PDB file of C-alpha atoms in Angstrom:
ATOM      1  CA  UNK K1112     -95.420 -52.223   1.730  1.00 88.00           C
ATOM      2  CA  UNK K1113     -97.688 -52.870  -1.346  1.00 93.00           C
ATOM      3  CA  UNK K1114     -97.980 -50.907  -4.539  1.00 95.00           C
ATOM      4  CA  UNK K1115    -101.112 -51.609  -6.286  1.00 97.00           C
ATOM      5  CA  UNK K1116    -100.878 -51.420 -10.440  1.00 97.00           C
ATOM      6  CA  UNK K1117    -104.245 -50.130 -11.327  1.00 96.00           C
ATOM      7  CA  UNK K1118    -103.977 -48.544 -14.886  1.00 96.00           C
ATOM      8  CA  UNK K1119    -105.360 -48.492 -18.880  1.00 95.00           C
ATOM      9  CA  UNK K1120    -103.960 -52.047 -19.853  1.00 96.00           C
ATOM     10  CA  UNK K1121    -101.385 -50.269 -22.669  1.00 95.00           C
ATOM     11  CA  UNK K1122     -99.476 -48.740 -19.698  1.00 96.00           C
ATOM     12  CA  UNK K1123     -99.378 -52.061 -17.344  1.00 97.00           C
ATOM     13  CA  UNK K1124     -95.828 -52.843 -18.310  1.00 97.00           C
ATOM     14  CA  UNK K1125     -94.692 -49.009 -18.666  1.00 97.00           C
ATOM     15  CA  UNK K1126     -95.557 -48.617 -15.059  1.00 97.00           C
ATOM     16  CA  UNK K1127     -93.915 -51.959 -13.665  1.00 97.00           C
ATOM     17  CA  UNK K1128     -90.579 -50.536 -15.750  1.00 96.00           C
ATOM     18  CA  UNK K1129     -91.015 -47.789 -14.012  1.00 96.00           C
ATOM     19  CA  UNK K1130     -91.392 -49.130 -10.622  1.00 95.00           C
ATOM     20  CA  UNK K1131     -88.723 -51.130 -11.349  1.00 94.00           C
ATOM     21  CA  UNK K1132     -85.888 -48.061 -12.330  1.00 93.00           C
ATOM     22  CA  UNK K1133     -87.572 -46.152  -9.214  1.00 92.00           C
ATOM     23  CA  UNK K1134     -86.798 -49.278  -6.701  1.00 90.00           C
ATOM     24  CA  UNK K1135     -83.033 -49.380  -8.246  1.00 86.00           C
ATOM     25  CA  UNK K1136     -82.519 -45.418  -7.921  1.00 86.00           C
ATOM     26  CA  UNK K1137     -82.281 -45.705  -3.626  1.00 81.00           C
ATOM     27  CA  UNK K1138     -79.852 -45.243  -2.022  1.00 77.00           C
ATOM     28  CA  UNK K1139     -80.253 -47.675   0.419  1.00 74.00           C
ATOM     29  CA  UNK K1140     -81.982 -50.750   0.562  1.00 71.00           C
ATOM     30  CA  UNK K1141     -85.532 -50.738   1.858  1.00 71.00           C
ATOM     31  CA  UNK K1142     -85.779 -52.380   5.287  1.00 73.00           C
ATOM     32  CA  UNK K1143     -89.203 -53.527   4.590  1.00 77.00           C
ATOM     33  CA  UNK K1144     -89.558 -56.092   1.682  1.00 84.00           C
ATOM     34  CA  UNK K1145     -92.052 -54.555  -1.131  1.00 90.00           C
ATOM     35  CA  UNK K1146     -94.789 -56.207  -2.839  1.00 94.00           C
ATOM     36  CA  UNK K1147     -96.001 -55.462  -6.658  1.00 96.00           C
ATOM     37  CA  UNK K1148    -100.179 -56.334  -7.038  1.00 97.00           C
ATOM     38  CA  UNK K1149    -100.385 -56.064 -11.108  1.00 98.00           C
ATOM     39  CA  UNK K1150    -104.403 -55.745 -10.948  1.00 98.00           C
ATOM     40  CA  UNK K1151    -104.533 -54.548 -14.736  1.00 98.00           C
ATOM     41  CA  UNK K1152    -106.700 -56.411 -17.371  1.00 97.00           C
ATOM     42  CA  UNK K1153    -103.533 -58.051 -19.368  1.00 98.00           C
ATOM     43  CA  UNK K1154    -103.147 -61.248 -20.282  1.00 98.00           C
ATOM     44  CA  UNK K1155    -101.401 -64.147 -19.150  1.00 98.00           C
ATOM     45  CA  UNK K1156     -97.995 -63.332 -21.355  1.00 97.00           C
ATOM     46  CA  UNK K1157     -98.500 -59.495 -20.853  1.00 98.00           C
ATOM     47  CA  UNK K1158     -98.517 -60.435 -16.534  1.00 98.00           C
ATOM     48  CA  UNK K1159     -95.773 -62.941 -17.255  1.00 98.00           C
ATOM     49  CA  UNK K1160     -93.771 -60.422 -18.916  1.00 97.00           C
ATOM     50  CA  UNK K1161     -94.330 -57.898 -15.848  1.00 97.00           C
ATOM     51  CA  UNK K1162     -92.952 -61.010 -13.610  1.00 97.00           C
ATOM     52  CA  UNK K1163     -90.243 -61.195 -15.559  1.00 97.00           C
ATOM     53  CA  UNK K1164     -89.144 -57.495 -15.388  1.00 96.00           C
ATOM     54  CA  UNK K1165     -88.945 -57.897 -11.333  1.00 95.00           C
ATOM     55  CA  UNK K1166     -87.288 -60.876 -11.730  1.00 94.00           C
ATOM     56  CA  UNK K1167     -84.609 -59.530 -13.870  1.00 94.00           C
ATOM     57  CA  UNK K1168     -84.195 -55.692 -12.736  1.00 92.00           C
ATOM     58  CA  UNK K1169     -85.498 -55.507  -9.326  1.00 91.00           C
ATOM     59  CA  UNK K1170     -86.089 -59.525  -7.771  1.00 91.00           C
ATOM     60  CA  UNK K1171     -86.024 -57.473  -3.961  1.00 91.00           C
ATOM     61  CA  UNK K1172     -89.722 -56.788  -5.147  1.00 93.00           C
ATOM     62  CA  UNK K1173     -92.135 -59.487  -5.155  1.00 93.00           C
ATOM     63  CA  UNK K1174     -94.734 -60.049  -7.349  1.00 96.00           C
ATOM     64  CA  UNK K1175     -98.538 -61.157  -7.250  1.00 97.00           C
ATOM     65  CA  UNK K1176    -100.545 -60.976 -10.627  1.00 98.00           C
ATOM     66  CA  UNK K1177    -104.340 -59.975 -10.565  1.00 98.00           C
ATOM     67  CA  UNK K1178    -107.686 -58.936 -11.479  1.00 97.00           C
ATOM     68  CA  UNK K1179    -110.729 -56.987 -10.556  1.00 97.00           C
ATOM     69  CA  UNK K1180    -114.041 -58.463 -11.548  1.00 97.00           C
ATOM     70  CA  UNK K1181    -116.747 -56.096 -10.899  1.00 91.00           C
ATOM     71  CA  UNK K1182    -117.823 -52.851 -10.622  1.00 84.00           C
ATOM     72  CA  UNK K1183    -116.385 -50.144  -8.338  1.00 81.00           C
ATOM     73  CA  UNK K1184    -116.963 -50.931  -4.282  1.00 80.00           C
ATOM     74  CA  UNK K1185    -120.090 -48.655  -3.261  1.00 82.00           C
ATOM     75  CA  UNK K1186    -122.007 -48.598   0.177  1.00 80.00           C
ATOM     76  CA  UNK K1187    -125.389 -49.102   0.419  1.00 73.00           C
ATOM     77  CA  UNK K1188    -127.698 -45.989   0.544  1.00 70.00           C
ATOM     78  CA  UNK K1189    -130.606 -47.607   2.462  1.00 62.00           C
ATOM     79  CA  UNK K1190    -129.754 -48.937   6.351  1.00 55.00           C
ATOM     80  CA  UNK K1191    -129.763 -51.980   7.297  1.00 51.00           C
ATOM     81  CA  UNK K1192    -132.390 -52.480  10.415  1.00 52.00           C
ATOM     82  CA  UNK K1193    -131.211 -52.747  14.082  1.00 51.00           C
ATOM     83  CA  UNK K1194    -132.687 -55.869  16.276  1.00 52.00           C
ATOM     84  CA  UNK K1195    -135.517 -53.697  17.913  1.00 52.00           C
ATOM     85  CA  UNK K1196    -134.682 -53.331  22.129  1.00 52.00           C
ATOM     86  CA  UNK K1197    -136.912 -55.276  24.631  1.00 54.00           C
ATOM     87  CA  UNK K1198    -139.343 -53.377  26.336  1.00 48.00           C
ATOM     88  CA  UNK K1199    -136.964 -53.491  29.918  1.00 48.00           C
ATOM     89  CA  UNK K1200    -133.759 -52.819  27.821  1.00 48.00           C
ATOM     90  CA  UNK K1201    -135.958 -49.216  26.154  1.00 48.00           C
ATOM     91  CA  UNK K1202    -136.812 -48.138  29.506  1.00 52.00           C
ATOM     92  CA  UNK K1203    -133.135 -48.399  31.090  1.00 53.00           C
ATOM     93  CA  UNK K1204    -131.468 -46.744  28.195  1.00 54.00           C
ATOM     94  CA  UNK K1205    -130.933 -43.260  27.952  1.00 58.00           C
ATOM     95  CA  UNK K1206    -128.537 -43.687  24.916  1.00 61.00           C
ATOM     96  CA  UNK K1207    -129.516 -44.296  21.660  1.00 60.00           C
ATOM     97  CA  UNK K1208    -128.023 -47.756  19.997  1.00 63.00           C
ATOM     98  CA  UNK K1209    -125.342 -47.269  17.795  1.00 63.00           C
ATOM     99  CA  UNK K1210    -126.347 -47.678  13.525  1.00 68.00           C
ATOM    100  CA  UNK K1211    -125.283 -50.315  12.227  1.00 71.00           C
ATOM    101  CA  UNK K1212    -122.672 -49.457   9.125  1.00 71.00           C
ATOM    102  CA  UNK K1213    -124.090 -49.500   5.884  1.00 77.00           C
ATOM    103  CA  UNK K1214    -122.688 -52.438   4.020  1.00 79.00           C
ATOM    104  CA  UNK K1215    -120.537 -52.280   1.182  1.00 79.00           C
ATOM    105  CA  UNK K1216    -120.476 -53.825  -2.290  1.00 86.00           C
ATOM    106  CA  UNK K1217    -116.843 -54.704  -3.505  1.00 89.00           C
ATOM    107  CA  UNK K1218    -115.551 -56.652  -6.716  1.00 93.00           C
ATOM    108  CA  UNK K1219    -113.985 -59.635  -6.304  1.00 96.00           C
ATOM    109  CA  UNK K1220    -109.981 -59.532  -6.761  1.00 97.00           C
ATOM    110  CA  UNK K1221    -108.641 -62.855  -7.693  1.00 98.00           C
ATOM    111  CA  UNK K1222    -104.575 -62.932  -7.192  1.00 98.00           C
ATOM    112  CA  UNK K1223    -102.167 -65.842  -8.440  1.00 98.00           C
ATOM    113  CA  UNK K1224     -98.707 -66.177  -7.942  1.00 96.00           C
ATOM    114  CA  UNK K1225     -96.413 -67.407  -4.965  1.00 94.00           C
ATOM    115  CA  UNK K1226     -97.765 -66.184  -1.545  1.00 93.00           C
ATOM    116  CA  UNK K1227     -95.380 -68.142   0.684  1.00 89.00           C
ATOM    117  CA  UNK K1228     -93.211 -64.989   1.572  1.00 84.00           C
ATOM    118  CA  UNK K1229     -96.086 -62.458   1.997  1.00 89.00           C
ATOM    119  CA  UNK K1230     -95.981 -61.204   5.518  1.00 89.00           C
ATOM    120  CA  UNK K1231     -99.073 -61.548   8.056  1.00 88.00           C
ATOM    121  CA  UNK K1232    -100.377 -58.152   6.669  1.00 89.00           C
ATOM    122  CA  UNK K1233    -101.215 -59.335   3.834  1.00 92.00           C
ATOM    123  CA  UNK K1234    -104.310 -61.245   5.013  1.00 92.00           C
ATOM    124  CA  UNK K1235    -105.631 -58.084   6.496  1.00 93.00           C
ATOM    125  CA  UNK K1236    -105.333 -56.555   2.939  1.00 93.00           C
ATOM    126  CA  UNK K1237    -106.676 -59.462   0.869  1.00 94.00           C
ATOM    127  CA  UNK K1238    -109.981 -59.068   3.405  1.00 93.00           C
ATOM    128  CA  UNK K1239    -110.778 -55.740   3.120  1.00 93.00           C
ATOM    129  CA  UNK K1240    -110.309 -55.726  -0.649  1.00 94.00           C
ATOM    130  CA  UNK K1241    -111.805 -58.768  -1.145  1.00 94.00           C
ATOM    131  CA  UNK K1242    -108.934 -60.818  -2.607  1.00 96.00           C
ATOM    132  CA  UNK K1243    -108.538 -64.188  -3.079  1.00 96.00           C
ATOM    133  CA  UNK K1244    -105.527 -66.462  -4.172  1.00 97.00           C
ATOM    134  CA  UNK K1245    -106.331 -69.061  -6.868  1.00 98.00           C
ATOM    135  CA  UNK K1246    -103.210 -70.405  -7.427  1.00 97.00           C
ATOM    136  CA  UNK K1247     -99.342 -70.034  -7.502  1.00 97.00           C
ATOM    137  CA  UNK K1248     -98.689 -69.191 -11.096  1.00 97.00           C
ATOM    138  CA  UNK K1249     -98.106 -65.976 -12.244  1.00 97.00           C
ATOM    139  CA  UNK K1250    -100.689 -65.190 -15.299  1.00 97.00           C
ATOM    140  CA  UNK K1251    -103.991 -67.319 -14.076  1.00 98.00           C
ATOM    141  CA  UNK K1252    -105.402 -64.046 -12.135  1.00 98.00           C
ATOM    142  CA  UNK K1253    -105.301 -62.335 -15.333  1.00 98.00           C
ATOM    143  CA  UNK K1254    -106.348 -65.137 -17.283  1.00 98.00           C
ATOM    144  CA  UNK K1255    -109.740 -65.616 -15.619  1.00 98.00           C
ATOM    145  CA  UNK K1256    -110.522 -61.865 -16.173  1.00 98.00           C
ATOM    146  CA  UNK K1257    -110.000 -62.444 -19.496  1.00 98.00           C
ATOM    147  CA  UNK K1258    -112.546 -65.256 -20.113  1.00 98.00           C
ATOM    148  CA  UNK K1259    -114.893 -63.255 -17.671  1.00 98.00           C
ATOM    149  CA  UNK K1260    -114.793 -59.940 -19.703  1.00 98.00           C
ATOM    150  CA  UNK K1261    -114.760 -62.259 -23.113  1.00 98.00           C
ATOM    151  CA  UNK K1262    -118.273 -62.575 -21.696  1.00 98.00           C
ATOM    152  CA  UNK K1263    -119.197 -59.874 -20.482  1.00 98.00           C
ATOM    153  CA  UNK K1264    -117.568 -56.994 -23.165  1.00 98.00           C
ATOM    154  CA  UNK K1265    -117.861 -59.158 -26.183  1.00 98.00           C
ATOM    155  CA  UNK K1266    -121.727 -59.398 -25.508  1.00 98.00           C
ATOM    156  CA  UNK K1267    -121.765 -55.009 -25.127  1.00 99.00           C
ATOM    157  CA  UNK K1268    -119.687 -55.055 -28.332  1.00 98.00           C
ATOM    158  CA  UNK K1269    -122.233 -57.388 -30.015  1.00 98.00           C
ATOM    159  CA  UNK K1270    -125.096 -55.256 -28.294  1.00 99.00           C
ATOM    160  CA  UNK K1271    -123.480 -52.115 -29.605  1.00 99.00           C
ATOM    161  CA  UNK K1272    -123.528 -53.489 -33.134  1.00 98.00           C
ATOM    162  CA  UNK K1273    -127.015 -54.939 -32.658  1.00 99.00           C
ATOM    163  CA  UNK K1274    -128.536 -51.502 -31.677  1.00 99.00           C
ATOM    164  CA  UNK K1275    -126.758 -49.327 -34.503  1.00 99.00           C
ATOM    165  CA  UNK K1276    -127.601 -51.100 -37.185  1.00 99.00           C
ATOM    166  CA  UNK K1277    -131.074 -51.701 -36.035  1.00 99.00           C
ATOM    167  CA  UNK K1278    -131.536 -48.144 -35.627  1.00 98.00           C
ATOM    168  CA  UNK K1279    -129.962 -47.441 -39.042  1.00 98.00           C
ATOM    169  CA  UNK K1280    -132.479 -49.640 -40.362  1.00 99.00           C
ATOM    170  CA  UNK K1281    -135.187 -48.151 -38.702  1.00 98.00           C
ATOM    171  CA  UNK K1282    -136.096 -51.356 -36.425  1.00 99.00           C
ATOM    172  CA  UNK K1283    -134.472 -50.648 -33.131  1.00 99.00           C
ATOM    173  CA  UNK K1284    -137.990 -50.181 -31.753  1.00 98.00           C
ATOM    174  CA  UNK K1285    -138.869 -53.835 -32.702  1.00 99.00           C
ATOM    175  CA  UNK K1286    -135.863 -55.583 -31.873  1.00 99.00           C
ATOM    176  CA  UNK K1287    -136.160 -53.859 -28.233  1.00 98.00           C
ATOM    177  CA  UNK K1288    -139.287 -55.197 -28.237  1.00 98.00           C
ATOM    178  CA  UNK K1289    -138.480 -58.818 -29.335  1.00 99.00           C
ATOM    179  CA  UNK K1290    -135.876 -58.665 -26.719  1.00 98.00           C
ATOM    180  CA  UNK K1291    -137.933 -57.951 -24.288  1.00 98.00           C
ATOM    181  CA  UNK K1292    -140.933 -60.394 -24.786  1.00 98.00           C
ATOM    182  CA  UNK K1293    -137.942 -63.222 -25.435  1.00 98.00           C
ATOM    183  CA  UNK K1294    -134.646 -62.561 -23.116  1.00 98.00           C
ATOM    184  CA  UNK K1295    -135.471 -59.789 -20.770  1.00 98.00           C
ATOM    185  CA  UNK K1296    -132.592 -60.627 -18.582  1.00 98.00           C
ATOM    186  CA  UNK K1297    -130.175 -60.265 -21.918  1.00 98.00           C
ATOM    187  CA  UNK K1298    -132.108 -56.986 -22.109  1.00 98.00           C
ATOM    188  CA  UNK K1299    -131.151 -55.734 -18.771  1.00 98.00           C
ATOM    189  CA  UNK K1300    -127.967 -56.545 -19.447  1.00 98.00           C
ATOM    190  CA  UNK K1301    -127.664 -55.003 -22.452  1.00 98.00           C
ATOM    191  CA  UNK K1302    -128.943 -52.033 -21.372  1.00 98.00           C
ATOM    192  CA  UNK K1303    -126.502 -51.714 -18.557  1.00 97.00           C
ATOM    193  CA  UNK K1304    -123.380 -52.599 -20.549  1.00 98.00           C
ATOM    194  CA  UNK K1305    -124.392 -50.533 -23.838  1.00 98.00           C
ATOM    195  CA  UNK K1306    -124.899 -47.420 -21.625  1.00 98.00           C
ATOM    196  CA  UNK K1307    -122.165 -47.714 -18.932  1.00 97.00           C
ATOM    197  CA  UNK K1308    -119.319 -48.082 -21.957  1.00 98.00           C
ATOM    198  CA  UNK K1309    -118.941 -45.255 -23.184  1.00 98.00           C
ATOM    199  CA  UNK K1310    -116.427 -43.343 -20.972  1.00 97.00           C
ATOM    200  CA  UNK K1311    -114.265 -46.955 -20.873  1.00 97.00           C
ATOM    201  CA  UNK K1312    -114.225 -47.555 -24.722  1.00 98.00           C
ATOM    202  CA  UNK K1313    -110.774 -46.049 -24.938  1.00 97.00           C
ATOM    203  CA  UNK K1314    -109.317 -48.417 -22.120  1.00 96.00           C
ATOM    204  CA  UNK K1315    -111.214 -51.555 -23.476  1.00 98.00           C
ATOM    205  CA  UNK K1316    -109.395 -51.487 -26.908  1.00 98.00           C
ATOM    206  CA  UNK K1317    -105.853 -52.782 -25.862  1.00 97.00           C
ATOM    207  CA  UNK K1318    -108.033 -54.935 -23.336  1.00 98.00           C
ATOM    208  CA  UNK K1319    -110.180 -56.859 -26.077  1.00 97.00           C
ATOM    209  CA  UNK K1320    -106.455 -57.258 -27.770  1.00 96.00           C
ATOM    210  CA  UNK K1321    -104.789 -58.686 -24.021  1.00 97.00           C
ATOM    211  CA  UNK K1322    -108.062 -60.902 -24.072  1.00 97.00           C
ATOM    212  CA  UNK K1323    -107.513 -62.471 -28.186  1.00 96.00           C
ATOM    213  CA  UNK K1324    -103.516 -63.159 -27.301  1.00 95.00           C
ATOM    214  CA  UNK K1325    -105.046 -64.784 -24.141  1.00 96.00           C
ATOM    215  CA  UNK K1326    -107.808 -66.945 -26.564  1.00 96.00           C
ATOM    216  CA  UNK K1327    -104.389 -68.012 -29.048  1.00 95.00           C
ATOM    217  CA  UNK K1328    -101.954 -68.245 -26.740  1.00 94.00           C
ATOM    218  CA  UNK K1329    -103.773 -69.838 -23.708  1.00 95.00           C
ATOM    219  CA  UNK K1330    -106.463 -71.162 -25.134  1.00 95.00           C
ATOM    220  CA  UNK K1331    -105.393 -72.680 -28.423  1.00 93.00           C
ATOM    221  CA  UNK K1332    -107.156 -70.899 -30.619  1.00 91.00           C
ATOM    222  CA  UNK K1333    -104.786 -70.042 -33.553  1.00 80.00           C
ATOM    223  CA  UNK K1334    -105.274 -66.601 -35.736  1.00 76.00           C
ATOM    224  CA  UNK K1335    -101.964 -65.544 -36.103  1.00 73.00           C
ATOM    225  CA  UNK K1336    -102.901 -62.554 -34.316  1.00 68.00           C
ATOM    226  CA  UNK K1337    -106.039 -61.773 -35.708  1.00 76.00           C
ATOM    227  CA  UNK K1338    -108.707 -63.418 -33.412  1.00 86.00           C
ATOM    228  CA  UNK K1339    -111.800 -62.812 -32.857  1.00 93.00           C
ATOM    229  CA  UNK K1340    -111.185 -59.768 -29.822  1.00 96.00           C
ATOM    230  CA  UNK K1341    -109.111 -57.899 -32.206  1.00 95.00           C
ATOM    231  CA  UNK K1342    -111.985 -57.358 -34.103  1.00 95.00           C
ATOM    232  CA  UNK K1343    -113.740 -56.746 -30.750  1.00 97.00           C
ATOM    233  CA  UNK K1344    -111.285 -54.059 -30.015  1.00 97.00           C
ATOM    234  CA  UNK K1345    -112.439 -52.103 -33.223  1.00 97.00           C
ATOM    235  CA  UNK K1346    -115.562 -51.576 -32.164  1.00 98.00           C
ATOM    236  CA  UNK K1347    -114.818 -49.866 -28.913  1.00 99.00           C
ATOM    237  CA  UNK K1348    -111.844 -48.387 -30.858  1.00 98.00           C
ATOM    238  CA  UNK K1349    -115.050 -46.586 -33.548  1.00 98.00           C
ATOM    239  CA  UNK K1350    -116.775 -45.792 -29.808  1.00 98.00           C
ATOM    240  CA  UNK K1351    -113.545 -43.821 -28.840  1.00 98.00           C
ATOM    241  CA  UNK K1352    -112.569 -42.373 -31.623  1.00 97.00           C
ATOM    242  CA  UNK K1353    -114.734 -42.075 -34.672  1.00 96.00           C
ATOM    243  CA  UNK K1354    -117.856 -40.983 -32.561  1.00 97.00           C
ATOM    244  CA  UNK K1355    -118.982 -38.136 -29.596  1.00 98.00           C
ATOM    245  CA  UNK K1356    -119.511 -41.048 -27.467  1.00 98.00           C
ATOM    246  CA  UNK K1357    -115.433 -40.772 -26.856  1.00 97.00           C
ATOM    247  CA  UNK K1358    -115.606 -37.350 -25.194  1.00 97.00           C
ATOM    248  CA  UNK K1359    -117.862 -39.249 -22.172  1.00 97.00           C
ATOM    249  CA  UNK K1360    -116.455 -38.522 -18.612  1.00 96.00           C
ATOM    250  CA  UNK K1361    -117.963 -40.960 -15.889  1.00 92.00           C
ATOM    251  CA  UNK K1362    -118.365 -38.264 -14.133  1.00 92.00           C
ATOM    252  CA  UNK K1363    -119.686 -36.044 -16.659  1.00 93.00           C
ATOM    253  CA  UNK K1364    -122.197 -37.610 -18.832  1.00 94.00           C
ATOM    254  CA  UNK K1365    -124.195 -36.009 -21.251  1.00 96.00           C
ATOM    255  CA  UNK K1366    -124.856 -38.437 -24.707  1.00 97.00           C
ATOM    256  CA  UNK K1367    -125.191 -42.865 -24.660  1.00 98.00           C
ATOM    257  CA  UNK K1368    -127.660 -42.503 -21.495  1.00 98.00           C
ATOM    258  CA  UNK K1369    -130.112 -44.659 -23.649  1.00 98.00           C
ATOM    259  CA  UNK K1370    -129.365 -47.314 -25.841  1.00 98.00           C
ATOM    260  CA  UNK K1371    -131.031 -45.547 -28.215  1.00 98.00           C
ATOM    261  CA  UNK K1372    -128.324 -42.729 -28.063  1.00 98.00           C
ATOM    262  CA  UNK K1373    -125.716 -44.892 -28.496  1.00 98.00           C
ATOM    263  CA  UNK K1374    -127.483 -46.352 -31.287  1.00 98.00           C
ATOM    264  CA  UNK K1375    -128.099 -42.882 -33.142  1.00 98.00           C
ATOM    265  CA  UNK K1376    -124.418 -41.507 -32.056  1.00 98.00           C
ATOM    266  CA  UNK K1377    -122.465 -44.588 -33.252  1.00 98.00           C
ATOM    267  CA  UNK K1378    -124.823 -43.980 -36.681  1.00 98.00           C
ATOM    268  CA  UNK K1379    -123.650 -40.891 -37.296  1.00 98.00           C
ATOM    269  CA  UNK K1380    -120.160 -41.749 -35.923  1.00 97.00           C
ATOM    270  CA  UNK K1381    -119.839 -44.353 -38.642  1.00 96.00           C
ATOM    271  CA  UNK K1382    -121.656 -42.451 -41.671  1.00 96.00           C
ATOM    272  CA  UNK K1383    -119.083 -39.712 -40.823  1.00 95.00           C
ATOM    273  CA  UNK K1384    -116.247 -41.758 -40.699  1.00 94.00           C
ATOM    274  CA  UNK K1385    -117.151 -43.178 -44.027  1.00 92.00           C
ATOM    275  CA  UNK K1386    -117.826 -39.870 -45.423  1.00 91.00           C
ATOM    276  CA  UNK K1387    -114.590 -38.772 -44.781  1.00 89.00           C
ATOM    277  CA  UNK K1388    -112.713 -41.639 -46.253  1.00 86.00           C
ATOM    278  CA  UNK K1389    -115.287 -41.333 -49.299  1.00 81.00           C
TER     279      UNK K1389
END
């Protein structure tokens, strides 16, 4: 059996407690051993702690530490073409060939920790979600996603600022434009990331913290807890809560289609904000 831990990074090690008391509270042993995938943006200490809590509390479970890099698995929406029938083979048939499946697109889920005990199953479930064991220490799963989403959510939070204070300054117009004659692929990018954020902001705070104890502890970069992603995390924390770009559903969306909204609603986010503290 497998439990997959796929939460807001502030409630990773709430849930693995959790799991943990639940495990404890039967009343007889499972017959099947039980396997813990922590696929949570933490950091190396925060999955290390989780290890330690199964270790400790419930060591019956076992534990693999992980990531997902990517965005959500989708199929295709066009279909991809069938080999077209020989003349003799179109004639004999009275049945029409079978479509082929539309394809999917999945993220990639890297996994680290000890896979010696995991039974054959598992291989079946590291296929079809695309898994893929990098080593077999706890806390290096989490770690890449870390230095991958330093990349890739430091550059929206740098976008974000970029764009507001452009627009406050009246040149958002020109630095599009500059962009676009320059780094059109940083564009594109941009453009995705600054208008896709919105409904995550609230989750990416304690995950732009996870990733600055991952830059001091792991990667030597001393701030005595003040790096350079806690800072991060205040901008998505302004996102969530000091603008309407916080009220965003994914499924819902009404305001930050443009990067030009999310310039203008983090503008008057921010002159509120300082209003109010005035």
């Amino acid at each position: 059996d497998y439990i997959l831990s796929i939460v807001p990074p502030r409630d990773a090690v709430s849930i693995a407690t959790r799991i943990s008391a639940a495990f404890n509270s039967q009343p007889t042993p499972k017959k099947t051993p039980l396997h813990f995938l922590d696929l949570n943006a933490i950091s190396p200490r925060s999955a290390r702690s989780i290890a330690d809590i199964f270790s400790a509390n419930a060591p019956a479970i076992a534990f693999l530490d992980g990531c997902i890099i990517g965005s959500a698995p989708s199929q295709s929406q066009s279909q991809v073409p069938t080999p077209t029938p020989n003349t003799t083979e179109a004639r004999g048939s009275h049945h029409p060939k079978p479509k082929t499946p539309l394809p999917w697109s999945k993220p990639s889920i890297p996994i680290s920790g000890s896979v010696a005990a995991v039974p054959a199953s598992f291989s079946q479930l590291a296929e079809t979600l695309n898994m893929k064991h990098i080593s077999d220490d706890v806390g290096i799963a989490s770690g890449l996603k870390c230095c991958f989403a330093t990349v890739t959510k430091g550059f929206t939070a740098l976008c974000i600022q970029a764009f507001t204070t452009a627009s406050n300054l009246g040149v958002l117009p020109h630095l599009v434009e500059e962009m676009e004659a320059k780094f059109p692929a940083s564009l594109k990018t941009a453009r995705y990331g600054v208008t896709s954020m919105p409904p995550k902001a609230y989750r990416w705070v304690r995950e732009m913290e996870e990733i600055s104890a991952a830059h001091e502890e792991d990667g030597g970069f001393e701030s005595a807890g003040k790096g350079l992603f806690s800072e991060v995390a205040k901008v998505y924390e302004s996102v969530a809560d000091d603008s309407v770009l916080g009220e965003e559903k994914t499924e819902r969306r009404k305001r930050g289609l443009t990067i030009e909204d999310v310039a203008v609603a983090m503008g008057e986010g921010n002159a509120a904000k300082r209003k109010k503290s005035a």
